[in-house]
Amino acid sequence: MDCIFCKIVNNEIPAKKVYEDEHTVVFHDINPIAPVHLLAIPKKHIASIYDAQPEDKELIGHIHIALQKVADEMGISESGFRIVTNKGEHGQQTVFHLHFHLIGGRQLRWDM
Ligand code: 5GP
Ligand code: ZN
């Protein structure tokens, strides 16, 4: 499958990974919009949050618990952050492998 994030999972294209375990990878967004802008993805290819199935419930939770640790390591737990996932055209999804943006390190506005 020609999926850029699957290629990052498989180390076929480089990424600045900050966290990896059996189920998930977290890496720096190539075009950051804030001092901290990471992407957390399941290793399993899921096209978007809308495509997650009941059997993915634990996986989705696992990613979010991993993100707590990453937020600590990035030093943004106290100041705060935003976790975002985009779906489809109105959501402005551009990569069709589920990813959660972890954004922080500056004051965010609601309309980013
Ligand atoms: P979306 O718009 O789908 O919510 O987010 C896709 C994100 O992936 C964008 O923020 C974009 O900068 C990032 N991105 C796209 N291609 C690559 C890549 O090859 N490497 C990395 N690290 N990030 C990418
Ligand atoms: Zn993929």
PDB file of C-alpha atoms and ligand atoms in Angstrom:
ATOM      1  CA  MET A   1       0.000   0.000   0.000  1.00  0.00           C
ATOM      2  CA  ASP A   2       1.288   3.414  -0.967  1.00  0.00           C
ATOM      3  CA  CYS A   3       0.898   5.118   2.400  1.00  0.00           C
ATOM      4  CA  ILE A   4       3.496   7.605   3.603  1.00  0.00           C
ATOM      5  CA  PHE A   5       2.861   6.887   7.296  1.00  0.00           C
ATOM      6  CA  CYS A   6       3.056   3.105   6.771  1.00  0.00           C
ATOM      7  CA  LYS A   7       6.446   3.828   5.184  1.00  0.00           C
ATOM      8  CA  ILE A   8       7.469   5.752   8.313  1.00  0.00           C
ATOM      9  CA  VAL A   9       6.340   2.783  10.449  1.00  0.00           C
ATOM     10  CA  ASN A  10       8.483   0.484   8.291  1.00  0.00           C
ATOM     11  CA  ASN A  11      11.464   2.864   8.231  1.00  0.00           C
ATOM     12  CA  GLU A  12      11.207   3.121   4.449  1.00  0.00           C
ATOM     13  CA  ILE A  13      11.239   6.891   4.705  1.00  0.00           C
ATOM     14  CA  PRO A  14      12.931   8.788   7.530  1.00  0.00           C
ATOM     15  CA  ALA A  15      11.142  10.549  10.365  1.00  0.00           C
ATOM     16  CA  LYS A  16      12.288  12.074  13.636  1.00  0.00           C
ATOM     17  CA  LYS A  17      10.742   9.514  15.960  1.00  0.00           C
ATOM     18  CA  VAL A  18      10.417  10.439  19.626  1.00  0.00           C
ATOM     19  CA  TYR A  19       8.513   7.371  20.849  1.00  0.00           C
ATOM     20  CA  GLU A  20       7.858   3.873  19.585  1.00  0.00           C
ATOM     21  CA  ASP A  21       6.321   0.728  21.011  1.00  0.00           C
ATOM     22  CA  GLU A  22       4.617  -2.386  19.674  1.00  0.00           C
ATOM     23  CA  HIS A  23       1.501  -0.538  18.545  1.00  0.00           C
ATOM     24  CA  THR A  24       2.385   3.091  17.936  1.00  0.00           C
ATOM     25  CA  VAL A  25       4.963   5.557  16.661  1.00  0.00           C
ATOM     26  CA  VAL A  26       5.214   9.261  17.537  1.00  0.00           C
ATOM     27  CA  PHE A  27       7.315  11.540  15.346  1.00  0.00           C
ATOM     28  CA  HIS A  28       7.840  15.206  14.500  1.00  0.00           C
ATOM     29  CA  ASP A  29       5.496  16.733  11.934  1.00  0.00           C
ATOM     30  CA  ILE A  30       7.511  17.750   8.869  1.00  0.00           C
ATOM     31  CA  ASN A  31       5.757  21.152   8.792  1.00  0.00           C
ATOM     32  CA  PRO A  32       5.280  22.169  12.442  1.00  0.00           C
ATOM     33  CA  ILE A  33       2.753  24.864  13.348  1.00  0.00           C
ATOM     34  CA  ALA A  34       3.985  25.214  16.943  1.00  0.00           C
ATOM     35  CA  PRO A  35       7.210  24.618  18.923  1.00  0.00           C
ATOM     36  CA  VAL A  36       5.918  21.113  19.680  1.00  0.00           C
ATOM     37  CA  HIS A  37       4.052  19.456  16.827  1.00  0.00           C
ATOM     38  CA  LEU A  38       4.158  15.676  16.818  1.00  0.00           C
ATOM     39  CA  LEU A  39       2.085  13.022  15.090  1.00  0.00           C
ATOM     40  CA  ALA A  40       1.027   9.843  16.892  1.00  0.00           C
ATOM     41  CA  ILE A  41      -0.043   6.980  14.655  1.00  0.00           C
ATOM     42  CA  PRO A  42      -1.049   3.347  15.030  1.00  0.00           C
ATOM     43  CA  LYS A  43       1.341   0.957  13.317  1.00  0.00           C
ATOM     44  CA  LYS A  44      -1.764  -0.679  11.895  1.00  0.00           C
ATOM     45  CA  HIS A  45      -3.102   1.133   8.832  1.00  0.00           C
ATOM     46  CA  ILE A  46      -6.448   2.747   9.658  1.00  0.00           C
ATOM     47  CA  ALA A  47      -7.532   5.451   7.195  1.00  0.00           C
ATOM     48  CA  SER A  48      -9.052   7.881   9.733  1.00  0.00           C
ATOM     49  CA  ILE A  49     -10.699   7.966  13.147  1.00  0.00           C
ATOM     50  CA  TYR A  50     -14.004   7.292  11.386  1.00  0.00           C
ATOM     51  CA  ASP A  51     -12.563   4.047  10.017  1.00  0.00           C
ATOM     52  CA  ALA A  52     -11.558   2.725  13.434  1.00  0.00           C
ATOM     53  CA  GLN A  53     -13.474  -0.436  14.334  1.00  0.00           C
ATOM     54  CA  PRO A  54     -14.683  -1.743  17.699  1.00  0.00           C
ATOM     55  CA  GLU A  55     -11.600  -3.999  17.862  1.00  0.00           C
ATOM     56  CA  ASP A  56      -9.418  -0.857  17.657  1.00  0.00           C
ATOM     57  CA  LYS A  57     -10.794   0.591  20.910  1.00  0.00           C
ATOM     58  CA  GLU A  58      -7.832  -0.518  22.996  1.00  0.00           C
ATOM     59  CA  LEU A  59      -5.368   0.652  20.347  1.00  0.00           C
ATOM     60  CA  ILE A  60      -6.857   4.160  20.283  1.00  0.00           C
ATOM     61  CA  GLY A  61      -6.649   4.343  24.069  1.00  0.00           C
ATOM     62  CA  HIS A  62      -3.107   2.991  24.012  1.00  0.00           C
ATOM     63  CA  ILE A  63      -2.013   5.820  21.700  1.00  0.00           C
ATOM     64  CA  HIS A  64      -3.499   8.444  24.014  1.00  0.00           C
ATOM     65  CA  ILE A  65      -1.808   7.002  27.085  1.00  0.00           C
ATOM     66  CA  ALA A  66       1.503   7.003  25.168  1.00  0.00           C
ATOM     67  CA  LEU A  67       0.879  10.667  24.343  1.00  0.00           C
ATOM     68  CA  GLN A  68       0.730  11.533  28.049  1.00  0.00           C
ATOM     69  CA  LYS A  69       4.296  10.266  28.395  1.00  0.00           C
ATOM     70  CA  VAL A  70       5.405  12.117  25.264  1.00  0.00           C
ATOM     71  CA  ALA A  71       3.796  15.359  26.519  1.00  0.00           C
ATOM     72  CA  ASP A  72       5.769  14.943  29.764  1.00  0.00           C
ATOM     73  CA  GLU A  73       9.002  14.399  27.837  1.00  0.00           C
ATOM     74  CA  MET A  74       8.330  17.455  25.665  1.00  0.00           C
ATOM     75  CA  GLY A  75       7.741  19.570  28.790  1.00  0.00           C
ATOM     76  CA  ILE A  76       4.242  20.690  27.770  1.00  0.00           C
ATOM     77  CA  SER A  77       2.136  18.819  30.328  1.00  0.00           C
ATOM     78  CA  GLU A  78       1.826  21.813  32.667  1.00  0.00           C
ATOM     79  CA  SER A  79       1.455  24.532  30.042  1.00  0.00           C
ATOM     80  CA  GLY A  80      -1.014  22.444  28.086  1.00  0.00           C
ATOM     81  CA  PHE A  81      -1.481  21.196  24.558  1.00  0.00           C
ATOM     82  CA  ARG A  82      -4.026  20.134  21.984  1.00  0.00           C
ATOM     83  CA  ILE A  83      -4.630  16.716  20.445  1.00  0.00           C
ATOM     84  CA  VAL A  84      -6.337  16.892  17.048  1.00  0.00           C
ATOM     85  CA  THR A  85      -7.349  14.372  14.428  1.00  0.00           C
ATOM     86  CA  ASN A  86      -8.727  15.456  11.060  1.00  0.00           C
ATOM     87  CA  LYS A  87     -11.214  13.501   8.970  1.00  0.00           C
ATOM     88  CA  GLY A  88     -12.071  14.123   5.348  1.00  0.00           C
ATOM     89  CA  GLU A  89     -12.358  17.273   3.283  1.00  0.00           C
ATOM     90  CA  HIS A  90     -13.921  19.614   5.823  1.00  0.00           C
ATOM     91  CA  GLY A  91     -11.544  18.327   8.467  1.00  0.00           C
ATOM     92  CA  GLN A  92      -8.665  19.035   6.065  1.00  0.00           C
ATOM     93  CA  GLN A  93      -7.247  15.550   6.331  1.00  0.00           C
ATOM     94  CA  THR A  94      -4.327  15.228   3.899  1.00  0.00           C
ATOM     95  CA  VAL A  95      -2.735  11.916   4.951  1.00  0.00           C
ATOM     96  CA  PHE A  96      -5.115   8.972   5.038  1.00  0.00           C
ATOM     97  CA  HIS A  97      -3.496   6.996   7.845  1.00  0.00           C
ATOM     98  CA  LEU A  98      -4.990   7.832  11.237  1.00  0.00           C
ATOM     99  CA  HIS A  99      -2.858  10.326  13.140  1.00  0.00           C
ATOM    100  CA  PHE A 100      -3.263  12.448  16.237  1.00  0.00           C
ATOM    101  CA  HIS A 101      -1.515  15.821  16.165  1.00  0.00           C
ATOM    102  CA  LEU A 102       0.023  16.757  19.543  1.00  0.00           C
ATOM    103  CA  ILE A 103       0.459  20.528  19.436  1.00  0.00           C
ATOM    104  CA  GLY A 104       1.858  22.786  22.143  1.00  0.00           C
ATOM    105  CA  GLY A 105       4.674  24.983  23.333  1.00  0.00           C
ATOM    106  CA  ARG A 106       2.791  28.222  22.610  1.00  0.00           C
ATOM    107  CA  GLN A 107      -0.613  29.758  23.304  1.00  0.00           C
ATOM    108  CA  LEU A 108      -3.112  28.226  20.877  1.00  0.00           C
ATOM    109  CA  ARG A 109      -6.277  29.854  19.612  1.00  0.00           C
ATOM    110  CA  TRP A 110      -9.348  27.839  18.791  1.00  0.00           C
ATOM    111  CA  ASP A 111      -9.260  28.801  15.075  1.00  0.00           C
ATOM    112  CA  MET A 112      -5.776  27.556  14.208  1.00  0.00           C
TER     113      MET A 112
HETATM  114  P1  5GP B   1      -3.538  16.097   8.239  1.00  0.00           P
HETATM  115  O1  5GP B   1      -3.601  17.342   7.369  1.00  0.00           O
HETATM  116  O2  5GP B   1      -3.838  14.866   7.421  1.00  0.00           O
HETATM  117  O3  5GP B   1      -4.312  16.185   9.485  1.00  0.00           O
HETATM  118  O4  5GP B   1      -2.051  16.027   8.742  1.00  0.00           O
HETATM  119  C1  5GP B   1      -1.004  15.486   8.000  1.00  0.00           C
HETATM  120  C2  5GP B   1       0.259  16.017   8.619  1.00  0.00           C
HETATM  121  O5  5GP B   1       1.318  15.204   8.177  1.00  0.00           O
HETATM  122  C3  5GP B   1       0.590  17.457   8.221  1.00  0.00           C
HETATM  123  O6  5GP B   1       0.690  18.258   9.391  1.00  0.00           O
HETATM  124  C4  5GP B   1       1.914  17.324   7.467  1.00  0.00           C
HETATM  125  O7  5GP B   1       2.793  18.384   7.745  1.00  0.00           O
HETATM  126  C5  5GP B   1       2.454  15.993   7.963  1.00  0.00           C
HETATM  127  N1  5GP B   1       3.248  15.266   7.002  1.00  0.00           N
HETATM  128  C6  5GP B   1       2.942  15.031   5.696  1.00  0.00           C
HETATM  129  N2  5GP B   1       3.889  14.281   5.126  1.00  0.00           N
HETATM  130  C7  5GP B   1       4.826  14.026   6.091  1.00  0.00           C
HETATM  131  C8  5GP B   1       6.061  13.304   6.095  1.00  0.00           C
HETATM  132  O8  5GP B   1       6.497  12.723   5.106  1.00  0.00           O
HETATM  133  N3  5GP B   1       6.744  13.269   7.262  1.00  0.00           N
HETATM  134  C9  5GP B   1       6.288  13.896   8.385  1.00  0.00           C
HETATM  135  N4  5GP B   1       7.047  13.788   9.477  1.00  0.00           N
HETATM  136  N5  5GP B   1       5.136  14.580   8.415  1.00  0.00           N
HETATM  137  C10 5GP B   1       4.416  14.657   7.282  1.00  0.00           C
HETATM  138 ZN    ZN B   2      -0.799   3.617   6.342  1.00  0.00          ZN
END
